[in-house]
Tab-separated table of C-alpha atoms and ligand atoms in Angstrom:
chain	number	residue	atom	x	y	z
A	1	MET	CA	-92.948	9.345	-11.126
A	2	GLU	CA	-90.809	9.682	-8.004
A	3	PHE	CA	-89.254	6.798	-5.864
A	4	ASN	CA	-87.071	6.838	-2.691
A	5	LEU	CA	-84.735	3.843	-2.751
A	6	ALA	CA	-82.429	2.779	0.071
A	7	VAL	CA	-79.161	1.818	-1.330
A	8	LEU	CA	-76.904	-0.533	0.756
A	9	PRO	CA	-73.736	-1.277	-1.266
A	10	GLY	CA	-72.062	-3.312	1.691
A	11	ASP	CA	-68.566	-4.846	1.001
A	12	GLY	CA	-66.232	-6.313	-1.317
A	13	ILE	CA	-67.446	-5.710	-5.034
A	14	GLY	CA	-70.735	-4.550	-3.421
A	15	PRO	CA	-70.124	-0.855	-4.029
A	16	GLU	CA	-68.716	-1.407	-7.588
A	17	VAL	CA	-71.702	-3.480	-8.823
A	18	VAL	CA	-74.186	-1.105	-6.992
A	19	ASP	CA	-72.655	1.921	-8.968
A	20	GLN	CA	-73.471	0.229	-12.220
A	21	GLY	CA	-76.969	-0.582	-11.137
A	22	LEU	CA	-77.477	3.140	-10.263
A	23	LYS	CA	-76.077	4.154	-13.629
A	24	VAL	CA	-78.791	2.064	-15.124
A	25	LEU	CA	-81.506	3.276	-12.762
A	26	ASN	CA	-80.591	6.930	-13.756
A	27	ALA	CA	-80.758	6.031	-17.481
A	28	VAL	CA	-84.394	4.704	-16.790
A	29	GLY	CA	-85.143	7.839	-14.915
A	30	GLN	CA	-83.950	9.806	-17.755
A	31	ARG	CA	-85.634	8.025	-20.746
A	32	TYR	CA	-88.990	7.538	-18.734
A	33	GLY	CA	-89.229	10.877	-16.882
A	34	HIS	CA	-88.821	9.061	-13.351
A	35	THR	CA	-86.941	10.601	-10.236
A	36	PHE	CA	-85.133	7.887	-8.139
A	37	ASN	CA	-83.822	9.437	-4.824
A	38	TYR	CA	-81.186	7.554	-3.018
A	39	GLN	CA	-80.445	7.258	0.426
A	40	PHE	CA	-77.262	5.408	1.341
A	41	GLY	CA	-76.748	2.982	4.204
A	42	ASP	CA	-73.983	1.049	5.782
A	43	VAL	CA	-74.209	-2.846	6.150
A	44	GLY	CA	-71.907	-5.596	6.631
A	45	GLY	CA	-68.093	-5.223	7.403
A	46	ILE	CA	-67.986	-1.590	6.578
A	47	ALA	CA	-70.680	-0.912	8.891
A	48	ILE	CA	-68.653	-3.047	11.612
A	49	ASP	CA	-65.706	-0.824	10.769
A	50	LYS	CA	-67.696	2.521	11.206
A	51	THR	CA	-70.016	1.745	14.038
A	52	GLY	CA	-69.241	-1.567	15.553
A	53	SER	CA	-72.575	-2.990	14.344
A	54	PRO	CA	-73.159	-5.060	11.122
A	55	LEU	CA	-76.573	-3.313	10.814
A	56	PRO	CA	-76.903	0.288	12.454
A	57	SER	CA	-80.440	0.959	13.286
A	58	GLU	CA	-80.386	4.000	10.990
A	59	THR	CA	-79.840	1.540	8.197
A	60	ILE	CA	-82.916	-0.414	9.187
A	61	GLU	CA	-84.825	3.047	9.380
A	62	ILE	CA	-84.002	4.170	5.900
A	63	SER	CA	-84.838	0.644	4.561
A	64	ILE	CA	-88.264	0.498	5.941
A	65	ASN	CA	-89.072	3.996	4.774
A	66	SER	CA	-87.971	3.487	1.344
A	67	ASP	CA	-89.941	2.079	-1.654
A	68	ALA	CA	-87.393	-0.573	-2.054
A	69	VAL	CA	-83.892	-1.565	-1.056
A	70	PHE	CA	-81.079	-1.926	-3.458
A	71	PHE	CA	-78.342	-4.080	-1.907
A	72	GLY	CA	-74.948	-5.164	-3.030
A	73	ALA	CA	-73.157	-7.633	-1.108
A	74	ILE	CA	-71.453	-8.312	2.302
A	75	GLY	CA	-68.618	-10.480	3.769
A	76	ASP	CA	-64.901	-9.986	4.455
A	77	PRO	CA	-62.490	-12.871	4.717
A	78	LYS	CA	-60.978	-11.453	7.692
A	79	TYR	CA	-64.171	-12.701	9.609
A	80	ASP	CA	-64.326	-16.012	7.608
A	81	LEU	CA	-60.966	-17.055	9.076
A	82	ASP	CA	-62.042	-16.194	12.485
A	83	PRO	CA	-64.579	-18.575	13.491
A	84	LYS	CA	-64.771	-17.063	17.001
A	85	ALA	CA	-65.702	-13.746	15.884
A	86	LYS	CA	-68.732	-12.443	17.724
A	87	VAL	CA	-69.725	-9.762	15.180
A	88	ARG	CA	-69.918	-10.829	11.472
A	89	PRO	CA	-70.914	-8.956	8.253
A	90	GLU	CA	-73.454	-11.743	7.586
A	91	GLN	CA	-75.435	-10.640	10.648
A	92	GLY	CA	-76.005	-7.582	8.635
A	93	LEU	CA	-77.612	-9.328	5.697
A	94	LEU	CA	-79.631	-11.656	7.912
A	95	GLY	CA	-80.728	-9.011	10.279
A	96	ILE	CA	-81.903	-6.785	7.481
A	97	ARG	CA	-83.902	-9.698	5.981
A	98	LYS	CA	-85.469	-10.355	9.451
A	99	ALA	CA	-86.202	-6.721	10.114
A	100	LEU	CA	-88.196	-6.116	6.831
A	101	GLY	CA	-89.868	-9.715	7.202
A	102	LEU	CA	-88.436	-10.765	3.790
A	103	TYR	CA	-89.515	-14.423	3.967
A	104	CYS	CA	-89.769	-15.150	0.264
A	105	ASN	CA	-86.559	-14.888	-1.846
A	106	ILE	CA	-87.103	-15.191	-5.522
A	107	ARG	CA	-84.031	-16.401	-7.781
A	108	PRO	CA	-84.642	-16.907	-11.308
A	109	VAL	CA	-82.289	-18.844	-13.716
A	110	LYS	CA	-82.277	-18.359	-17.341
A	111	ILE	CA	-79.888	-19.433	-19.814
A	112	PHE	CA	-78.364	-16.790	-22.333
A	113	GLU	CA	-78.065	-18.575	-25.402
A	114	ASN	CA	-74.784	-17.389	-26.515
A	115	LEU	CA	-73.173	-18.259	-22.847
A	116	SER	CA	-74.222	-21.614	-22.732
A	117	HIS	CA	-70.736	-22.787	-23.604
A	118	LEU	CA	-69.731	-21.315	-20.175
A	119	ALA	CA	-71.543	-23.953	-18.110
A	120	PRO	CA	-69.849	-27.246	-17.379
A	121	ILE	CA	-72.626	-29.169	-18.816
A	122	LYS	CA	-73.374	-30.364	-22.229
A	123	LYS	CA	-75.474	-27.705	-24.189
A	124	ASP	CA	-78.210	-30.190	-25.063
A	125	TYR	CA	-79.112	-30.457	-21.180
A	126	LEU	CA	-79.525	-26.645	-21.024
A	127	ARG	CA	-82.069	-26.254	-23.806
A	128	ASP	CA	-85.303	-24.990	-22.372
A	129	VAL	CA	-83.815	-24.334	-18.869
A	130	ASP	CA	-85.963	-21.576	-17.286
A	131	LEU	CA	-86.613	-21.997	-13.479
A	132	VAL	CA	-87.060	-19.936	-10.374
A	133	ILE	CA	-86.226	-20.937	-7.024
A	134	TYR	CA	-88.653	-19.565	-4.052
A	135	ARG	CA	-86.364	-19.790	-1.125
A	136	GLU	CA	-87.967	-19.465	2.424
A	137	LEU	CA	-85.553	-16.622	3.849
A	138	ILE	CA	-86.165	-15.838	7.367
A	139	GLY	CA	-86.729	-19.125	9.059
A	140	GLY	CA	-85.066	-22.756	9.296
A	141	ILE	CA	-81.686	-23.355	10.644
A	142	TYR	CA	-80.377	-19.910	9.726
A	143	PHE	CA	-82.795	-18.302	12.568
A	144	GLY	CA	-83.540	-21.331	15.039
A	145	GLU	CA	-82.041	-21.796	18.256
A	146	LYS	CA	-78.314	-22.285	18.182
A	147	GLY	CA	-75.362	-22.828	20.758
A	148	ARG	CA	-72.732	-24.472	22.452
A	149	SER	CA	-72.346	-26.828	25.413
A	150	ASN	CA	-70.745	-25.344	28.477
A	151	ASN	CA	-67.319	-26.756	27.732
A	152	GLY	CA	-67.592	-25.756	24.101
A	153	GLN	CA	-67.331	-29.325	22.884
A	154	THR	CA	-70.844	-29.590	21.399
A	155	ALA	CA	-72.569	-27.038	19.063
A	156	PHE	CA	-76.173	-27.211	17.736
A	157	ASP	CA	-78.397	-25.295	15.268
A	158	THR	CA	-82.080	-26.071	15.092
A	159	CYS	CA	-84.226	-25.953	12.036
A	160	THR	CA	-87.785	-24.779	13.126
A	161	TYR	CA	-90.850	-24.033	10.966
A	162	HIS	CA	-94.310	-23.126	11.859
A	163	VAL	CA	-97.008	-24.140	9.262
A	164	SER	CA	-97.856	-20.410	8.707
A	165	GLU	CA	-94.218	-19.745	7.651
A	166	ILE	CA	-94.546	-22.560	5.009
A	167	GLU	CA	-98.047	-21.245	3.894
A	168	ARG	CA	-97.207	-17.846	3.191
A	169	ILE	CA	-94.359	-18.576	0.785
A	170	ALA	CA	-96.100	-21.546	-0.696
A	171	HIS	CA	-98.933	-19.274	-1.820
A	172	LEU	CA	-96.600	-17.139	-3.703
A	173	ALA	CA	-94.836	-19.863	-5.121
A	174	PHE	CA	-98.085	-21.647	-6.496
A	175	ARG	CA	-99.250	-18.323	-7.896
A	176	GLN	CA	-96.104	-17.853	-9.755
A	177	ALA	CA	-96.272	-21.325	-11.123
A	178	MET	CA	-99.670	-20.462	-12.396
A	179	LYS	CA	-98.096	-17.534	-14.247
A	180	ARG	CA	-95.642	-19.877	-15.635
A	181	ARG	CA	-95.655	-23.381	-16.822
A	182	ASN	CA	-97.946	-24.804	-13.924
A	183	LYS	CA	-95.215	-26.825	-12.314
A	184	MET	CA	-93.973	-26.611	-8.714
A	185	THR	CA	-91.315	-28.862	-7.186
A	186	LEU	CA	-91.120	-28.945	-3.247
A	187	VAL	CA	-87.376	-29.924	-2.317
A	188	ASP	CA	-87.139	-31.069	1.145
A	189	LYS	CA	-85.502	-34.049	3.141
A	190	ALA	CA	-88.891	-35.494	4.265
A	191	ASN	CA	-87.090	-39.090	4.584
A	192	VAL	CA	-85.110	-37.690	7.396
A	193	LEU	CA	-86.241	-34.347	8.843
A	194	GLU	CA	-89.448	-33.758	10.895
A	195	SER	CA	-89.476	-30.124	9.582
A	196	SER	CA	-89.480	-31.241	5.976
A	197	ARG	CA	-92.212	-33.545	6.653
A	198	LEU	CA	-94.185	-30.489	7.938
A	199	TRP	CA	-93.303	-28.701	4.535
A	200	ARG	CA	-94.591	-31.748	2.491
A	201	GLU	CA	-97.580	-32.030	4.693
A	202	THR	CA	-98.492	-28.450	4.354
A	203	ILE	CA	-97.937	-28.315	0.459
A	204	GLN	CA	-99.901	-31.499	0.081
A	205	SER	CA	-102.848	-29.859	1.869
A	206	LEU	CA	-102.505	-26.503	-0.131
A	207	SER	CA	-102.257	-28.075	-3.398
A	208	SER	CA	-106.062	-28.558	-4.004
A	209	GLN	CA	-106.404	-24.802	-3.938
A	210	TYR	CA	-104.486	-25.018	-6.900
A	211	PRO	CA	-105.622	-27.642	-9.102
A	212	ASP	CA	-103.870	-26.421	-12.360
A	213	VAL	CA	-100.316	-26.725	-10.754
A	214	GLN	CA	-98.594	-30.216	-10.982
A	215	VAL	CA	-96.679	-30.527	-7.843
A	216	ASP	CA	-93.578	-32.666	-7.520
A	217	TYR	CA	-91.644	-33.743	-4.419
A	218	LEU	CA	-88.005	-34.180	-4.604
A	219	PHE	CA	-85.470	-34.914	-1.700
A	220	VAL	CA	-82.590	-32.197	-1.744
A	221	ASP	CA	-79.787	-34.811	-2.483
A	222	ASN	CA	-81.840	-36.047	-5.578
A	223	ALA	CA	-82.689	-32.362	-6.603
A	224	ALA	CA	-79.195	-31.338	-6.475
A	225	MET	CA	-78.434	-34.314	-8.948
A	226	GLN	CA	-81.422	-33.530	-11.156
A	227	LEU	CA	-80.430	-29.966	-11.549
A	228	ILE	CA	-77.345	-31.034	-13.388
A	229	ILE	CA	-78.724	-34.171	-15.299
A	230	ASN	CA	-82.199	-32.770	-16.283
A	231	PRO	CA	-82.558	-29.106	-15.341
A	232	SER	CA	-85.127	-28.353	-17.918
A	233	GLN	CA	-87.728	-30.341	-15.888
A	234	PHE	CA	-87.819	-27.533	-13.346
A	235	ASP	CA	-90.284	-24.589	-13.466
A	236	VAL	CA	-90.881	-23.347	-9.803
A	237	ILE	CA	-88.643	-24.979	-7.062
A	238	LEU	CA	-90.059	-24.299	-3.642
A	239	THR	CA	-87.765	-24.919	-0.599
A	240	GLU	CA	-86.623	-23.919	2.836
A	241	ASN	CA	-83.859	-21.377	3.738
A	242	MET	CA	-80.652	-23.554	3.582
A	243	PHE	CA	-81.496	-25.910	0.952
A	244	GLY	CA	-82.522	-22.733	-1.300
A	245	ASP	CA	-79.259	-21.180	-0.513
A	246	ILE	CA	-77.152	-24.251	-1.724
A	247	LEU	CA	-79.257	-24.992	-4.933
A	248	SER	CA	-79.374	-21.362	-6.004
A	249	ASP	CA	-75.608	-21.336	-6.212
A	250	GLU	CA	-75.495	-24.762	-7.957
A	251	SER	CA	-78.258	-23.530	-10.457
A	252	SER	CA	-76.187	-20.408	-11.355
A	253	VAL	CA	-73.668	-22.690	-12.861
A	254	LEU	CA	-76.224	-23.773	-15.498
A	255	ALA	CA	-76.259	-19.886	-16.583
A	256	GLY	CA	-72.542	-19.922	-16.806
A	257	SER	CA	-71.502	-17.507	-13.852
A	258	LEU	CA	-72.725	-16.529	-10.551
A	259	GLY	CA	-72.470	-13.060	-11.810
A	260	LEU	CA	-75.619	-13.389	-13.786
A	261	ILE	CA	-78.288	-14.394	-11.198
A	262	PRO	CA	-80.504	-11.577	-9.643
A	263	SER	CA	-82.956	-11.957	-6.629
A	264	ALA	CA	-85.885	-10.188	-5.090
A	265	SER	CA	-86.778	-10.676	-1.494
A	266	ILE	CA	-90.361	-9.822	-0.478
A	267	GLY	CA	-92.302	-10.091	2.501
A	268	GLU	CA	-94.077	-7.925	5.050
A	269	LYS	CA	-92.416	-4.645	4.655
A	270	THR	CA	-90.259	-3.060	1.988
A	271	SER	CA	-88.927	-5.333	-0.609
A	272	LEU	CA	-85.005	-5.904	-1.254
A	273	PHE	CA	-83.174	-6.484	-4.607
A	274	GLU	CA	-79.513	-8.086	-4.488
A	275	PRO	CA	-77.415	-10.195	-6.870
A	276	ILE	CA	-77.081	-13.773	-5.350
A	277	HIS	CA	-73.303	-13.616	-5.471
A	278	GLY	CA	-71.185	-12.638	-2.477
A	279	SER	CA	-68.739	-9.879	-1.933
A	280	TYR	CA	-65.843	-11.563	-3.928
A	281	PRO	CA	-63.180	-9.898	-1.973
A	282	GLN	CA	-60.510	-10.946	-4.348
A	283	GLY	CA	-61.831	-8.963	-7.172
A	284	ALA	CA	-62.682	-5.883	-5.060
A	285	GLY	CA	-61.330	-2.486	-6.084
A	286	LYS	CA	-59.998	-4.204	-9.470
A	287	ASP	CA	-63.104	-3.206	-11.656
A	288	ILE	CA	-63.315	-6.682	-12.888
A	289	ALA	CA	-66.571	-7.731	-11.236
A	290	ASN	CA	-69.847	-8.716	-13.344
A	291	PRO	CA	-72.434	-6.182	-12.782
A	292	ILE	CA	-75.087	-8.084	-14.599
A	293	ALA	CA	-76.548	-9.795	-11.597
A	294	THR	CA	-76.964	-6.530	-9.899
A	295	ILE	CA	-78.434	-4.829	-13.015
A	296	LEU	CA	-81.014	-7.621	-13.588
A	297	SER	CA	-81.830	-7.262	-9.799
A	298	VAL	CA	-82.646	-3.688	-10.795
A	299	ALA	CA	-84.998	-4.972	-13.457
A	300	MET	CA	-86.783	-6.958	-10.635
A	301	LEU	CA	-86.850	-3.819	-8.501
A	302	LEU	CA	-88.457	-1.941	-11.447
A	303	ASP	CA	-91.008	-4.794	-11.878
A	304	HIS	CA	-91.928	-4.445	-8.318
A	305	LEU	CA	-92.444	-0.762	-8.646
A	306	GLU	CA	-94.797	-1.701	-11.422
A	307	LEU	CA	-92.436	-0.145	-13.933
A	308	ASN	CA	-92.667	-3.266	-16.243
A	309	GLY	CA	-91.789	-1.728	-19.485
A	310	GLU	CA	-88.805	-0.166	-17.977
A	311	ALA	CA	-87.682	-3.494	-16.479
A	312	ARG	CA	-87.979	-5.125	-19.980
A	313	THR	CA	-85.954	-2.381	-21.450
A	314	VAL	CA	-82.937	-2.988	-18.750
A	315	GLU	CA	-83.255	-6.799	-19.563
A	316	LYS	CA	-83.051	-6.078	-23.199
A	317	ALA	CA	-79.949	-4.120	-22.774
A	318	VAL	CA	-78.322	-6.832	-21.088
A	319	GLY	CA	-79.280	-9.275	-23.803
A	320	ARG	CA	-77.993	-6.850	-26.583
A	321	MET	CA	-74.596	-6.451	-24.605
A	322	LEU	CA	-74.362	-10.368	-24.597
A	323	GLU	CA	-75.374	-10.946	-28.161
A	324	ALA	CA	-72.634	-8.463	-29.257
A	325	ASP	CA	-70.143	-10.961	-27.360
A	326	MET	CA	-69.295	-8.212	-24.904
A	327	GLY	CA	-68.856	-8.740	-21.054
A	328	THR	CA	-66.789	-8.868	-18.043
A	329	PRO	CA	-63.950	-11.436	-17.720
A	330	ASP	CA	-65.856	-14.070	-16.029
A	331	LEU	CA	-67.762	-14.339	-19.242
A	332	HIS	CA	-65.042	-14.955	-21.664
A	333	THR	CA	-66.555	-12.992	-24.421
A	334	LYS	CA	-64.696	-11.643	-27.539
A	335	THR	CA	-64.588	-7.992	-25.973
A	336	ILE	CA	-63.718	-7.805	-22.321
A	337	LEU	CA	-65.169	-4.878	-20.453
A	338	SER	CA	-64.275	-3.676	-17.049
A	339	CYS	CA	-67.214	-3.626	-14.589
A	340	SER	CA	-67.578	0.230	-14.939
A	341	ALA	CA	-67.296	-0.068	-18.707
A	342	ALA	CA	-70.076	-2.769	-18.672
A	343	GLY	CA	-72.133	-0.478	-16.603
A	344	ASP	CA	-71.720	2.615	-18.941
A	345	LEU	CA	-72.471	0.512	-21.856
A	346	LEU	CA	-75.791	-1.073	-20.286
A	347	ALA	CA	-76.879	2.602	-19.159
A	348	ALA	CA	-76.372	3.775	-22.677
A	349	LEU	CA	-78.232	0.661	-24.168
A	350	THR	CA	-81.193	1.565	-21.649
A	351	LEU	CA	-81.149	4.999	-22.890
A	352	ASP	CA	-81.137	4.304	-26.631
A	353	ASP	CA	-82.882	1.150	-28.390
A	354	ASN	CA	-80.878	1.923	-31.481
A	355	LEU	CA	-77.405	2.000	-30.013
A	356	LYS	CA	-75.048	-0.666	-31.334
A	357	PRO	CA	-73.114	-2.081	-28.465
A	358	GLU	CA	-70.110	-2.782	-30.758
A	359	GLY	CA	-69.747	0.793	-31.689
A	360	TYR	CA	-69.977	2.073	-28.223
A	361	SER	CA	-66.841	3.943	-27.384
A	362	TYR	CA	-66.228	2.248	-23.888
A	363	ALA	CA	-65.963	-1.023	-25.571
A	364	ARG	CA	-62.325	-2.070	-25.467
A	365	THR	CA	-60.956	-5.132	-26.961
A	366	LYS	CA	-58.545	-6.786	-24.574
A	367	SER	CA	-57.662	-10.377	-23.353
A	368	SER	CA	-59.212	-11.103	-19.906
A	369	SER	CA	-55.668	-11.009	-18.477
A	370	ASP	CA	-55.347	-7.226	-19.288
A	371	VAL	CA	-58.370	-6.264	-17.236
B	401	IPM	C1	-76.986	-15.631	0.087
B	401	IPM	C2	-75.661	-15.692	0.587
B	401	IPM	C3	-76.126	-15.427	2.279
B	401	IPM	C4	-77.150	-16.504	2.815
B	401	IPM	C5	-74.851	-15.370	3.233
B	401	IPM	C6	-73.993	-14.225	2.696
B	401	IPM	C7	-75.435	-14.971	4.596
B	401	IPM	O1	-75.079	-16.846	0.599
B	401	IPM	O2	-77.751	-14.735	-0.078
B	401	IPM	O3	-77.255	-16.833	-0.717
B	401	IPM	O4	-76.656	-17.563	3.112
B	401	IPM	O5	-78.372	-16.288	2.636
B	402	MG	MG1	-75.707	-17.992	-0.874
């Protein structure tokens, strides 16, 4: 089959990790006889540098007209240090989410057995952790009315949700729970926030349509603690935009590295696939970034294209590399690979089920400090 993908590498390590994802996609194409056509677009800081806009209209156009969007990362410290900057790379990411109507962001967190020592949490607590966060992505405080008073001394950001915005993601989360362990936890702050009370009310009234799903309600502060002291209680976590942003970074700690968690964003138009990590500017250009989150995002993209066997092959390639105790410096594996060597190896493992990772010529035994 033939697919047209929009590829938006973005800033920092974005282009490096996206390159590894493309190697794996090409390997999938070669093995299964698919053609992936890539159309590249600029977004974020690089787009500002080239065009003055973090999201040029051409980028929106190629994204809308593609079968899926493959996204790297955006962000640049020069903007972080300048809170007065009028144009920011993040506007590119938020803008494309809004332009594509990507209201549902899906962030799965699984533990790779042989990486569980990386988490700063006792191994026993990590047993059976397998959760997925359904984060609302184009509403709430991120997109509500915001501003400053005339004298600049007061600032505000408003969190607004309409019941229809809650319902559309809730249906997806309920259906996902039914395919998993039939448990859904709504995370909110309903003891304080009116918008949270609307979330709770809406989920309570929808729950009768999903009698098999057990629904729990947790305040976000408690949820943040429960994720550390008892993470295996969670199956599907449903939450609003900002709580989902925070809890998903927190959950990545369970897996051992932010570099392991992929995501899919789905909604009204074309879906988008991106690692949850940011642009990691300190690591850019050094070939040390972990491409696994991006490559697992490729697997989610393949599932979305209904290439499920292909997606499983990619996931297995990641598992085989990690079982061989090979990975990028953040994983502290026995064999340390550069980002590009990890991408080459994962592409080779995707092509060949019988390849032994240890024997692959790109594998170099080095200490992390050499890379
Ligand atoms: C994420 C990121 C973004 C967000 C930033 C870069 C705007 O942290 O995808 O989690 O806050 O949504
Ligand atoms: Mg985030």
